[in-house]
Amino acid sequence: MTSKLTSLNRFASRKLAGLERRNLRRKLAQTQTLDAVAVERDGQRLINFCSNDYLGLSHHPEVIEASRQAVLEHGTGSGASRLVTGGHPLLFELEQRLAAFKGTQDCIIFGSGYLANLAITPALLGSTDLVLIDEYAHACLHSGAQLSRARVEMFRHNDMDDLAAKLEATRSDARNAMILTDGVFSMDGDIAPLPALLELAEQYDTWLLVDDAHGIGTVAGGRGAAHVFTPAAKAPLQMGTLSKALGSYGGYLAASHQVCELLRTRARPLVFTTAPPPAAIAAALKALDLIEQQPDLCERPLELARRFCAAAGLPDPASPIVPVILGDETRALEASERLRQAGLLVAAIRPPTVPKGTARLRVTFSAAHSETDVDRLAKAVQDIRLQCEAAH
Ligand SMILES: *Cc1c(COP(=O)(O)O)cnc(C)c1O
């Protein structure tokens, strides 16, 4: 090997140095999970307050056993795309179960939530169409919008006046149009005004896609953001993930039969990728059983988030995701480090994941957390916030 840097390596080094200077470089840390909430990192045991495994189901004995049985019966991999020979029966079973749970005619499973969003918008829209997307929508909704080649208009977060104005100004120039939003927002934990979104979508003949990755299993007794409202505000395109409260891995779209059939033929991230492995699908099936049987379990993460917010002097949360906004990147990194020293794992979230000037701790709660750990975290976070205010 020559030690001379190639232009490729020089390019990478220069980019990394720039990110480092701005405190925006990200590092991967080896993290061993010990149980549903404890992890070990660099030999230290930490209570994890930044996982999306809201119900601790990734470590549930029945979920593990279902997954083990699936490996024994179907093997480890799926072998091919579902359109070739990868269509194992567990996939069809989970699709039916999720459609019933979401109240739709049909459902399609994808390799991940990210892949689902790369699939849905580009399969439905093209260059003569229009996307209106909430500025805080998840990165993969933005990527799906870009891939579709449609015109993309961002509207201010949860701002229905801004969305209405943008629809009024742009809708008539486009053939078809879609509104894209999170149901429960991933970095802020607030909930989209779904009834108002449905009304605008109807008024402007625009299709609504709601990404409820953080809603299933965590709000409205586990039924998701649509059910926070009465009557339930169900979008025609309901997307979500198997990777968070369901404790497994994969993504889905619940929709009408026609829409799902179109995607089975047209969605590139379904057609040209290997089907998700049987073990992951069996785990999600068992997790869905538990969610349906135990609405109380699904209420627990939000109860703990409320307890935390009351103790830390933060506003009452709408979901188990609580942002503690600290402003600049250094401050967020320092806060995360202080918590780590106290045995609490809370990641610092920095731009471009969140807007500039809103670097934060993003705290998430799991049904498996103890009240003692939640109270300990609340005390530590309150200390950090008081110190921050004093420094201003
Ligand atoms: C995590 C997340 C995704 C991606 O889901 P994965 O299954 O992890 O790929 C999509 N949308 C939102 C809002 C998310 O938070």
mmCIF file of C-alpha atoms and ligand atoms in Angstrom:
data_model
loop_
_atom_site.group_PDB
_atom_site.id
_atom_site.type_symbol
_atom_site.label_atom_id
_atom_site.label_comp_id
_atom_site.label_asym_id
_atom_site.label_seq_id
_atom_site.Cartn_x
_atom_site.Cartn_y
_atom_site.Cartn_z
ATOM 1 C CA MET A 1 0.000 0.000 0.000
ATOM 2 C CA THR A 2 1.217 3.438 -0.829
ATOM 3 C CA SER A 3 0.901 6.053 1.880
ATOM 4 C CA LYS A 4 0.366 8.752 -0.729
ATOM 5 C CA LEU A 5 -3.148 10.120 -0.384
ATOM 6 C CA THR A 6 -5.292 9.692 -3.439
ATOM 7 C CA SER A 7 -7.602 12.553 -4.420
ATOM 8 C CA LEU A 8 -10.488 10.481 -3.041
ATOM 9 C CA ASN A 9 -8.932 10.161 0.405
ATOM 10 C CA ARG A 10 -7.833 13.807 0.358
ATOM 11 C CA PHE A 11 -11.395 14.800 -0.408
ATOM 12 C CA ALA A 12 -12.770 12.686 2.470
ATOM 13 C CA SER A 13 -10.160 13.991 4.956
ATOM 14 C CA ARG A 14 -10.878 17.603 4.087
ATOM 15 C CA LYS A 15 -14.631 17.101 4.429
ATOM 16 C CA LEU A 16 -14.214 15.349 7.788
ATOM 17 C CA ALA A 17 -11.932 18.090 9.122
ATOM 18 C CA GLY A 18 -14.557 20.694 8.198
ATOM 19 C CA LEU A 19 -17.306 18.767 9.982
ATOM 20 C CA GLU A 20 -15.067 18.258 13.022
ATOM 21 C CA ARG A 21 -14.401 22.027 13.245
ATOM 22 C CA ARG A 22 -18.133 22.734 13.311
ATOM 23 C CA ASN A 23 -18.856 19.971 15.872
ATOM 24 C CA LEU A 24 -20.912 18.172 13.246
ATOM 25 C CA ARG A 25 -18.842 15.032 12.825
ATOM 26 C CA ARG A 26 -20.713 11.912 13.883
ATOM 27 C CA LYS A 27 -19.130 8.803 15.316
ATOM 28 C CA LEU A 28 -20.405 5.263 15.604
ATOM 29 C CA ALA A 29 -20.045 3.723 19.052
ATOM 30 C CA GLN A 30 -20.198 0.019 19.749
ATOM 31 C CA THR A 31 -23.169 -0.525 22.027
ATOM 32 C CA GLN A 32 -24.100 -3.863 23.530
ATOM 33 C CA THR A 33 -27.718 -4.211 24.618
ATOM 34 C CA LEU A 34 -28.047 -5.947 27.994
ATOM 35 C CA ASP A 35 -31.847 -5.936 28.293
ATOM 36 C CA ALA A 36 -34.801 -3.804 27.087
ATOM 37 C CA VAL A 37 -33.299 -0.575 28.508
ATOM 38 C CA ALA A 38 -29.738 -1.233 29.723
ATOM 39 C CA VAL A 39 -26.761 -1.070 27.367
ATOM 40 C CA GLU A 40 -23.012 -1.322 27.735
ATOM 41 C CA ARG A 41 -20.658 1.100 26.002
ATOM 42 C CA ASP A 42 -16.888 1.278 26.602
ATOM 43 C CA GLY A 43 -17.317 -0.996 29.618
ATOM 44 C CA GLN A 44 -19.910 1.291 31.208
ATOM 45 C CA ARG A 45 -23.485 0.246 31.940
ATOM 46 C CA LEU A 46 -25.967 2.909 30.830
ATOM 47 C CA ILE A 47 -29.742 3.288 30.894
ATOM 48 C CA ASN A 48 -30.787 3.965 27.328
ATOM 49 C CA PHE A 49 -33.092 6.970 26.922
ATOM 50 C CA CYS A 50 -32.728 7.350 23.164
ATOM 51 C CA SER A 51 -33.956 4.088 21.678
ATOM 52 C CA ASN A 52 -37.212 3.803 19.718
ATOM 53 C CA ASP A 53 -37.940 0.347 21.145
ATOM 54 C CA TYR A 54 -40.787 1.989 23.076
ATOM 55 C CA LEU A 55 -42.307 -1.163 24.508
ATOM 56 C CA GLY A 56 -39.121 -3.143 25.047
ATOM 57 C CA LEU A 57 -40.479 -5.764 22.629
ATOM 58 C CA SER A 58 -37.091 -6.369 20.965
ATOM 59 C CA HIS A 59 -36.234 -8.306 24.148
ATOM 60 C CA HIS A 60 -39.643 -9.808 24.902
ATOM 61 C CA PRO A 61 -39.392 -13.604 25.400
ATOM 62 C CA GLU A 62 -42.436 -14.357 23.210
ATOM 63 C CA VAL A 63 -41.155 -12.134 20.405
ATOM 64 C CA ILE A 64 -37.730 -13.765 20.555
ATOM 65 C CA GLU A 65 -39.282 -17.231 20.538
ATOM 66 C CA ALA A 66 -41.489 -16.429 17.507
ATOM 67 C CA SER A 67 -38.429 -15.161 15.679
ATOM 68 C CA ARG A 68 -36.407 -18.274 16.602
ATOM 69 C CA GLN A 69 -39.170 -20.570 15.356
ATOM 70 C CA ALA A 70 -39.293 -18.679 12.045
ATOM 71 C CA VAL A 71 -35.567 -19.207 11.494
ATOM 72 C CA LEU A 72 -35.934 -22.931 12.181
ATOM 73 C CA GLU A 73 -38.889 -23.221 9.836
ATOM 74 C CA HIS A 74 -37.996 -20.815 7.001
ATOM 75 C CA GLY A 75 -34.224 -20.256 7.270
ATOM 76 C CA THR A 76 -32.280 -17.046 7.835
ATOM 77 C CA GLY A 77 -32.643 -15.212 4.533
ATOM 78 C CA SER A 78 -35.462 -14.749 2.036
ATOM 79 C CA GLY A 79 -33.297 -15.589 -0.963
ATOM 80 C CA ALA A 80 -34.831 -13.235 -3.521
ATOM 81 C CA SER A 81 -37.185 -10.377 -4.227
ATOM 82 C CA ARG A 82 -40.809 -11.072 -3.349
ATOM 83 C CA LEU A 83 -41.596 -10.878 -7.055
ATOM 84 C CA VAL A 84 -39.316 -13.854 -7.666
ATOM 85 C CA THR A 85 -39.280 -16.426 -4.847
ATOM 86 C CA GLY A 86 -38.886 -14.347 -1.669
ATOM 87 C CA GLY A 87 -42.579 -14.278 -0.794
ATOM 88 C CA HIS A 88 -42.661 -16.370 2.355
ATOM 89 C CA PRO A 89 -46.112 -16.838 3.969
ATOM 90 C CA LEU A 90 -45.278 -14.762 7.064
ATOM 91 C CA LEU A 91 -45.142 -11.631 4.878
ATOM 92 C CA PHE A 92 -48.675 -12.171 3.600
ATOM 93 C CA GLU A 93 -49.908 -12.909 7.107
ATOM 94 C CA LEU A 94 -48.363 -9.718 8.542
ATOM 95 C CA GLU A 95 -49.769 -7.649 5.675
ATOM 96 C CA GLN A 96 -53.272 -8.865 6.435
ATOM 97 C CA ARG A 97 -52.839 -8.259 10.141
ATOM 98 C CA LEU A 98 -51.511 -4.724 9.660
ATOM 99 C CA ALA A 99 -54.290 -3.844 7.197
ATOM 100 C CA ALA A 100 -56.853 -4.969 9.783
ATOM 101 C CA PHE A 101 -55.064 -3.039 12.542
ATOM 102 C CA LYS A 102 -54.922 0.128 10.426
ATOM 103 C CA GLY A 103 -58.434 -0.299 9.021
ATOM 104 C CA THR A 104 -57.385 -0.449 5.371
ATOM 105 C CA GLN A 105 -58.108 -2.978 2.601
ATOM 106 C CA ASP A 106 -54.498 -3.912 2.069
ATOM 107 C CA CYS A 107 -50.909 -3.433 3.201
ATOM 108 C CA ILE A 108 -47.399 -3.955 1.779
ATOM 109 C CA ILE A 109 -44.254 -4.758 3.739
ATOM 110 C CA PHE A 110 -40.925 -3.190 2.728
ATOM 111 C CA GLY A 111 -37.346 -3.870 3.819
ATOM 112 C CA SER A 112 -37.381 -0.840 6.139
ATOM 113 C CA GLY A 113 -39.364 2.302 6.825
ATOM 114 C CA TYR A 114 -36.758 4.264 4.917
ATOM 115 C CA LEU A 115 -37.217 2.036 1.875
ATOM 116 C CA ALA A 116 -41.006 2.334 2.144
ATOM 117 C CA ASN A 117 -40.734 6.101 1.795
ATOM 118 C CA LEU A 118 -38.288 5.821 -1.097
ATOM 119 C CA ALA A 119 -40.926 3.597 -2.718
ATOM 120 C CA ILE A 120 -44.278 5.289 -2.130
ATOM 121 C CA THR A 121 -43.983 8.836 -3.476
ATOM 122 C CA PRO A 122 -41.938 7.954 -6.596
ATOM 123 C CA ALA A 123 -44.401 5.143 -7.450
ATOM 124 C CA LEU A 124 -47.338 7.576 -7.346
ATOM 125 C CA LEU A 125 -45.932 10.871 -8.658
ATOM 126 C CA GLY A 126 -43.789 12.053 -11.580
ATOM 127 C CA SER A 127 -42.402 15.217 -13.100
ATOM 128 C CA THR A 128 -45.775 16.853 -13.815
ATOM 129 C CA ASP A 129 -46.890 16.448 -10.191
ATOM 130 C CA LEU A 130 -46.551 18.284 -6.888
ATOM 131 C CA VAL A 131 -45.391 17.394 -3.346
ATOM 132 C CA LEU A 132 -46.192 19.551 -0.315
ATOM 133 C CA ILE A 133 -44.062 18.443 2.607
ATOM 134 C CA ASP A 134 -43.866 19.564 6.249
ATOM 135 C CA GLU A 135 -40.429 21.103 6.821
ATOM 136 C CA TYR A 136 -39.847 18.790 9.806
ATOM 137 C CA ALA A 137 -40.935 15.603 8.026
ATOM 138 C CA HIS A 138 -38.495 12.701 8.293
ATOM 139 C CA ALA A 139 -35.448 12.674 5.998
ATOM 140 C CA CYS A 140 -36.746 9.674 4.042
ATOM 141 C CA LEU A 141 -40.012 11.444 3.145
ATOM 142 C CA HIS A 142 -37.875 14.281 1.751
ATOM 143 C CA SER A 143 -35.721 11.759 -0.148
ATOM 144 C CA GLY A 144 -38.815 10.064 -1.594
ATOM 145 C CA ALA A 145 -40.147 13.445 -2.714
ATOM 146 C CA GLN A 146 -36.837 14.269 -4.456
ATOM 147 C CA LEU A 147 -36.699 10.863 -6.157
ATOM 148 C CA SER A 148 -40.208 11.295 -7.578
ATOM 149 C CA ARG A 149 -39.046 14.290 -9.709
ATOM 150 C CA ALA A 150 -42.233 16.127 -8.758
ATOM 151 C CA ARG A 151 -42.103 19.816 -7.852
ATOM 152 C CA VAL A 152 -41.470 19.979 -4.083
ATOM 153 C CA GLU A 153 -42.883 22.737 -1.862
ATOM 154 C CA MET A 154 -42.084 22.760 1.847
ATOM 155 C CA PHE A 155 -44.654 24.174 4.256
ATOM 156 C CA ARG A 156 -43.955 25.491 7.741
ATOM 157 C CA HIS A 157 -44.174 22.873 10.468
ATOM 158 C CA ASN A 158 -47.822 22.004 11.258
ATOM 159 C CA ASP A 159 -48.878 25.371 9.793
ATOM 160 C CA MET A 160 -52.195 24.814 7.997
ATOM 161 C CA ASP A 161 -52.447 28.434 6.809
ATOM 162 C CA ASP A 162 -49.085 28.128 5.088
ATOM 163 C CA LEU A 163 -50.083 24.780 3.552
ATOM 164 C CA ALA A 164 -53.407 26.209 2.313
ATOM 165 C CA ALA A 165 -51.615 29.190 0.744
ATOM 166 C CA LYS A 166 -49.110 26.908 -1.010
ATOM 167 C CA LEU A 167 -51.899 24.632 -2.274
ATOM 168 C CA GLU A 168 -53.806 27.637 -3.556
ATOM 169 C CA ALA A 169 -50.718 28.938 -5.354
ATOM 170 C CA THR A 170 -49.432 25.688 -6.877
ATOM 171 C CA ARG A 171 -52.064 22.935 -7.000
ATOM 172 C CA SER A 172 -53.692 23.934 -10.289
ATOM 173 C CA ASP A 173 -50.351 23.744 -12.158
ATOM 174 C CA ALA A 174 -49.901 20.072 -11.282
ATOM 175 C CA ARG A 175 -51.615 16.922 -12.495
ATOM 176 C CA ASN A 176 -51.549 14.946 -9.204
ATOM 177 C CA ALA A 177 -50.377 16.103 -5.776
ATOM 178 C CA MET A 178 -49.446 14.651 -2.399
ATOM 179 C CA ILE A 179 -49.053 16.058 1.114
ATOM 180 C CA LEU A 180 -46.300 14.353 3.144
ATOM 181 C CA THR A 181 -46.054 14.526 6.938
ATOM 182 C CA ASP A 182 -45.018 12.589 10.016
ATOM 183 C CA GLY A 183 -47.924 11.547 12.295
ATOM 184 C CA VAL A 184 -45.813 11.784 15.464
ATOM 185 C CA PHE A 185 -42.778 13.942 14.574
ATOM 186 C CA SER A 186 -39.550 12.063 15.125
ATOM 187 C CA MET A 187 -37.421 14.857 16.624
ATOM 188 C CA ASP A 188 -40.091 16.961 18.366
ATOM 189 C CA GLY A 189 -42.638 14.380 19.486
ATOM 190 C CA ASP A 190 -45.616 16.547 18.541
ATOM 191 C CA ILE A 191 -48.535 15.289 16.457
ATOM 192 C CA ALA A 192 -49.648 16.528 13.034
ATOM 193 C CA PRO A 193 -53.117 18.182 12.876
ATOM 194 C CA LEU A 194 -54.471 15.242 10.887
ATOM 195 C CA PRO A 195 -58.160 16.308 10.640
ATOM 196 C CA ALA A 196 -57.148 19.669 9.152
ATOM 197 C CA LEU A 197 -54.673 17.973 6.801
ATOM 198 C CA LEU A 198 -57.386 15.575 5.603
ATOM 199 C CA GLU A 199 -59.745 18.479 5.001
ATOM 200 C CA LEU A 200 -57.214 20.419 2.908
ATOM 201 C CA ALA A 201 -56.267 17.242 1.044
ATOM 202 C CA GLU A 202 -59.934 16.707 0.187
ATOM 203 C CA GLN A 203 -60.514 20.318 -0.799
ATOM 204 C CA TYR A 204 -57.548 20.356 -3.211
ATOM 205 C CA ASP A 205 -57.847 16.762 -4.471
ATOM 206 C CA THR A 206 -54.466 15.957 -2.968
ATOM 207 C CA TRP A 207 -53.367 12.604 -1.537
ATOM 208 C CA LEU A 208 -52.215 12.525 2.101
ATOM 209 C CA LEU A 209 -49.297 10.305 3.158
ATOM 210 C CA VAL A 210 -48.807 10.064 6.929
ATOM 211 C CA ASP A 211 -45.609 8.489 8.251
ATOM 212 C CA ASP A 212 -46.530 7.111 11.682
ATOM 213 C CA ALA A 213 -43.200 5.424 12.452
ATOM 214 C CA HIS A 214 -43.384 6.763 16.025
ATOM 215 C CA GLY A 215 -47.156 6.440 16.483
ATOM 216 C CA ILE A 216 -47.841 2.726 16.291
ATOM 217 C CA GLY A 217 -47.611 1.178 19.775
ATOM 218 C CA THR A 218 -47.128 4.550 21.501
ATOM 219 C CA VAL A 219 -50.157 6.845 21.203
ATOM 220 C CA ALA A 220 -53.928 6.272 21.482
ATOM 221 C CA GLY A 221 -53.491 2.900 23.203
ATOM 222 C CA GLY A 222 -50.999 1.870 20.536
ATOM 223 C CA ARG A 223 -53.298 2.499 17.567
ATOM 224 C CA GLY A 224 -51.291 5.438 16.263
ATOM 225 C CA ALA A 225 -51.626 9.159 15.602
ATOM 226 C CA ALA A 226 -54.852 8.843 13.563
ATOM 227 C CA HIS A 227 -56.656 7.654 16.711
ATOM 228 C CA VAL A 228 -55.565 10.579 18.857
ATOM 229 C CA PHE A 229 -58.492 12.350 17.132
ATOM 230 C CA THR A 230 -62.235 11.652 17.352
ATOM 231 C CA PRO A 231 -63.374 10.526 14.890
ATOM 232 C CA ALA A 232 -60.104 8.883 13.876
ATOM 233 C CA ALA A 233 -58.297 10.866 11.145
ATOM 234 C CA LYS A 234 -57.146 8.150 8.771
ATOM 235 C CA ALA A 235 -55.082 9.135 5.751
ATOM 236 C CA PRO A 236 -55.486 7.110 2.545
ATOM 237 C CA LEU A 237 -51.720 6.385 2.673
ATOM 238 C CA GLN A 238 -50.621 5.219 6.137
ATOM 239 C CA MET A 239 -46.964 4.363 6.324
ATOM 240 C CA GLY A 240 -45.008 3.061 9.308
ATOM 241 C CA THR A 241 -42.151 0.923 10.507
ATOM 242 C CA LEU A 242 -41.645 -2.458 12.154
ATOM 243 C CA SER A 243 -38.337 -1.179 13.553
ATOM 244 C CA LYS A 244 -39.482 0.898 16.536
ATOM 245 C CA ALA A 245 -42.305 -0.062 18.939
ATOM 246 C CA LEU A 246 -42.652 -3.398 17.124
ATOM 247 C CA GLY A 247 -39.073 -4.182 18.148
ATOM 248 C CA SER A 248 -38.115 -5.714 14.799
ATOM 249 C CA TYR A 249 -37.039 -4.409 11.386
ATOM 250 C CA GLY A 250 -38.982 -3.466 8.245
ATOM 251 C CA GLY A 251 -41.532 -0.942 6.993
ATOM 252 C CA TYR A 252 -45.098 -0.932 5.672
ATOM 253 C CA LEU A 253 -47.738 0.967 3.762
ATOM 254 C CA ALA A 254 -51.401 0.423 4.638
ATOM 255 C CA ALA A 255 -53.720 1.643 1.872
ATOM 256 C CA SER A 256 -56.463 0.610 -0.541
ATOM 257 C CA HIS A 257 -56.147 -2.586 -2.562
ATOM 258 C CA GLN A 258 -55.631 -0.712 -5.865
ATOM 259 C CA VAL A 259 -52.850 1.459 -4.459
ATOM 260 C CA CYS A 260 -51.051 -1.527 -2.907
ATOM 261 C CA GLU A 261 -51.354 -3.517 -6.140
ATOM 262 C CA LEU A 262 -49.896 -0.611 -8.116
ATOM 263 C CA LEU A 263 -46.955 -0.405 -5.731
ATOM 264 C CA ARG A 264 -46.331 -4.154 -5.910
ATOM 265 C CA THR A 265 -45.682 -3.679 -9.617
ATOM 266 C CA ARG A 266 -44.134 -0.217 -9.663
ATOM 267 C CA ALA A 267 -42.228 0.402 -6.423
ATOM 268 C CA ARG A 268 -38.531 -0.096 -7.151
ATOM 269 C CA PRO A 269 -37.520 -0.643 -3.471
ATOM 270 C CA LEU A 270 -39.942 -3.580 -3.414
ATOM 271 C CA VAL A 271 -39.302 -5.045 -6.848
ATOM 272 C CA PHE A 272 -35.498 -4.857 -6.897
ATOM 273 C CA THR A 273 -34.597 -5.794 -3.336
ATOM 274 C CA THR A 274 -34.603 -9.031 -1.382
ATOM 275 C CA ALA A 275 -37.670 -9.636 0.798
ATOM 276 C CA PRO A 276 -37.240 -9.016 4.549
ATOM 277 C CA PRO A 277 -36.025 -12.097 6.452
ATOM 278 C CA PRO A 278 -38.615 -14.434 8.052
ATOM 279 C CA ALA A 279 -37.269 -13.903 11.592
ATOM 280 C CA ALA A 280 -37.907 -10.144 11.427
ATOM 281 C CA ILE A 281 -41.451 -10.625 10.133
ATOM 282 C CA ALA A 282 -42.321 -13.301 12.704
ATOM 283 C CA ALA A 283 -41.062 -10.990 15.469
ATOM 284 C CA ALA A 284 -43.229 -8.131 14.186
ATOM 285 C CA LEU A 285 -46.278 -10.428 14.009
ATOM 286 C CA LYS A 286 -45.848 -11.450 17.649
ATOM 287 C CA ALA A 287 -45.217 -7.827 18.662
ATOM 288 C CA LEU A 288 -48.443 -6.785 16.936
ATOM 289 C CA ASP A 289 -50.315 -9.473 18.933
ATOM 290 C CA LEU A 290 -48.927 -8.030 22.154
ATOM 291 C CA ILE A 291 -49.793 -4.454 21.149
ATOM 292 C CA GLU A 292 -53.366 -5.468 20.325
ATOM 293 C CA GLN A 293 -53.749 -7.407 23.564
ATOM 294 C CA GLN A 294 -52.141 -4.819 25.860
ATOM 295 C CA PRO A 295 -53.281 -1.236 25.310
ATOM 296 C CA ASP A 296 -52.090 -0.472 28.875
ATOM 297 C CA LEU A 297 -48.527 -1.424 27.964
ATOM 298 C CA CYS A 298 -48.768 1.020 25.050
ATOM 299 C CA GLU A 299 -49.853 3.857 27.390
ATOM 300 C CA ARG A 300 -46.827 3.384 29.635
ATOM 301 C CA PRO A 301 -44.108 5.209 27.589
ATOM 302 C CA LEU A 302 -46.247 8.361 27.392
ATOM 303 C CA GLU A 303 -47.072 8.143 31.124
ATOM 304 C CA LEU A 304 -43.349 8.066 31.878
ATOM 305 C CA ALA A 305 -42.701 10.955 29.463
ATOM 306 C CA ARG A 306 -45.350 12.983 31.325
ATOM 307 C CA ARG A 307 -43.758 12.160 34.668
ATOM 308 C CA PHE A 308 -40.370 13.257 33.307
ATOM 309 C CA CYS A 309 -41.672 16.544 31.871
ATOM 310 C CA ALA A 310 -43.511 17.456 35.061
ATOM 311 C CA ALA A 311 -40.339 16.839 37.107
ATOM 312 C CA ALA A 312 -37.947 18.546 34.669
ATOM 313 C CA GLY A 313 -40.132 21.649 34.169
ATOM 314 C CA LEU A 314 -40.928 20.914 30.507
ATOM 315 C CA PRO A 315 -44.306 21.248 28.726
ATOM 316 C CA ASP A 316 -46.661 18.239 28.819
ATOM 317 C CA PRO A 317 -45.672 15.914 25.952
ATOM 318 C CA ALA A 318 -47.950 14.456 23.251
ATOM 319 C CA SER A 319 -45.866 11.313 22.709
ATOM 320 C CA PRO A 320 -42.951 9.457 24.344
ATOM 321 C CA ILE A 321 -40.492 11.680 22.397
ATOM 322 C CA VAL A 322 -39.351 14.726 24.381
ATOM 323 C CA PRO A 323 -36.978 17.298 22.887
ATOM 324 C CA VAL A 324 -34.771 19.248 25.303
ATOM 325 C CA ILE A 325 -33.617 22.061 23.040
ATOM 326 C CA LEU A 326 -30.248 23.520 24.013
ATOM 327 C CA GLY A 327 -29.346 25.583 20.939
ATOM 328 C CA ASP A 328 -25.797 25.136 19.797
ATOM 329 C CA GLU A 329 -24.021 21.906 18.956
ATOM 330 C CA THR A 330 -21.331 22.150 21.641
ATOM 331 C CA ARG A 331 -23.899 22.578 24.376
ATOM 332 C CA ALA A 332 -25.880 19.548 23.223
ATOM 333 C CA LEU A 333 -22.734 17.409 23.041
ATOM 334 C CA GLU A 334 -21.633 18.533 26.511
ATOM 335 C CA ALA A 335 -25.053 17.790 27.981
ATOM 336 C CA SER A 336 -25.068 14.331 26.458
ATOM 337 C CA GLU A 337 -21.595 13.705 27.896
ATOM 338 C CA ARG A 338 -22.661 14.846 31.373
ATOM 339 C CA LEU A 339 -25.609 12.463 31.311
ATOM 340 C CA ARG A 340 -23.339 9.664 30.154
ATOM 341 C CA GLN A 341 -21.125 10.231 33.177
ATOM 342 C CA ALA A 342 -24.254 9.794 35.298
ATOM 343 C CA GLY A 343 -25.009 6.452 33.602
ATOM 344 C CA LEU A 344 -27.741 7.818 31.310
ATOM 345 C CA LEU A 345 -27.556 7.457 27.522
ATOM 346 C CA VAL A 346 -29.215 10.335 25.642
ATOM 347 C CA ALA A 347 -27.859 11.212 22.205
ATOM 348 C CA ALA A 348 -27.228 14.806 21.151
ATOM 349 C CA ILE A 349 -29.158 15.568 17.967
ATOM 350 C CA ARG A 350 -27.536 18.156 15.725
ATOM 351 C CA PRO A 351 -28.117 19.767 12.325
ATOM 352 C CA PRO A 352 -28.871 18.748 9.653
ATOM 353 C CA THR A 353 -31.153 16.276 11.489
ATOM 354 C CA VAL A 354 -32.762 19.296 13.221
ATOM 355 C CA PRO A 355 -32.760 22.984 12.161
ATOM 356 C CA LYS A 356 -29.693 25.106 12.930
ATOM 357 C CA GLY A 357 -29.793 26.625 16.403
ATOM 358 C CA THR A 358 -32.015 23.846 17.779
ATOM 359 C CA ALA A 359 -29.423 21.206 18.701
ATOM 360 C CA ARG A 360 -30.964 19.153 21.439
ATOM 361 C CA LEU A 361 -31.186 16.126 23.607
ATOM 362 C CA ARG A 362 -33.914 13.878 22.235
ATOM 363 C CA VAL A 363 -35.242 11.805 25.117
ATOM 364 C CA THR A 364 -37.449 8.779 24.471
ATOM 365 C CA PHE A 365 -39.291 6.666 27.001
ATOM 366 C CA SER A 366 -39.870 2.949 27.082
ATOM 367 C CA ALA A 367 -42.427 0.898 28.976
ATOM 368 C CA ALA A 368 -39.403 -0.936 30.382
ATOM 369 C CA HIS A 369 -37.926 2.135 32.161
ATOM 370 C CA SER A 370 -38.295 2.285 35.938
ATOM 371 C CA GLU A 371 -39.745 5.372 37.611
ATOM 372 C CA THR A 372 -36.503 5.699 39.588
ATOM 373 C CA ASP A 373 -34.467 5.979 36.385
ATOM 374 C CA VAL A 374 -36.943 8.464 34.917
ATOM 375 C CA ASP A 375 -36.726 10.633 38.048
ATOM 376 C CA ARG A 376 -32.930 10.483 38.025
ATOM 377 C CA LEU A 377 -32.900 11.645 34.408
ATOM 378 C CA ALA A 378 -35.376 14.452 35.149
ATOM 379 C CA LYS A 379 -33.149 15.782 37.924
ATOM 380 C CA ALA A 380 -30.037 15.673 35.726
ATOM 381 C CA VAL A 381 -31.809 17.352 32.789
ATOM 382 C CA GLN A 382 -33.211 20.077 35.014
ATOM 383 C CA ASP A 383 -29.696 20.816 36.305
ATOM 384 C CA ILE A 384 -28.418 21.081 32.733
ATOM 385 C CA ARG A 385 -31.233 23.428 31.733
ATOM 386 C CA LEU A 386 -30.719 25.689 34.764
ATOM 387 C CA GLN A 387 -27.014 25.884 34.002
ATOM 388 C CA CYS A 388 -27.767 26.722 30.373
ATOM 389 C CA GLU A 389 -30.113 29.533 31.399
ATOM 390 C CA ALA A 390 -27.554 30.894 33.852
ATOM 391 C CA ALA A 391 -24.940 30.934 31.067
ATOM 392 C CA HIS A 392 -27.183 32.993 28.766
HETATM 393 C C1 LIG B 1 -37.232 5.892 11.806
HETATM 394 C C2 LIG B 1 -38.127 6.571 10.854
HETATM 395 C C3 LIG B 1 -38.271 6.084 9.557
HETATM 396 C C4 LIG B 1 -37.422 4.971 9.021
HETATM 397 O O1 LIG B 1 -37.848 3.747 9.485
HETATM 398 P P1 LIG B 1 -36.784 2.534 9.532
HETATM 399 O O2 LIG B 1 -37.622 1.328 9.620
HETATM 400 O O3 LIG B 1 -35.921 2.784 10.708
HETATM 401 O O4 LIG B 1 -36.010 2.615 8.243
HETATM 402 C C5 LIG B 1 -39.208 6.685 8.756
HETATM 403 N N1 LIG B 1 -39.936 7.722 9.176
HETATM 404 C C6 LIG B 1 -39.812 8.233 10.409
HETATM 405 C C7 LIG B 1 -40.671 9.376 10.829
HETATM 406 C C8 LIG B 1 -38.887 7.685 11.283
HETATM 407 O O5 LIG B 1 -38.721 8.213 12.486
#
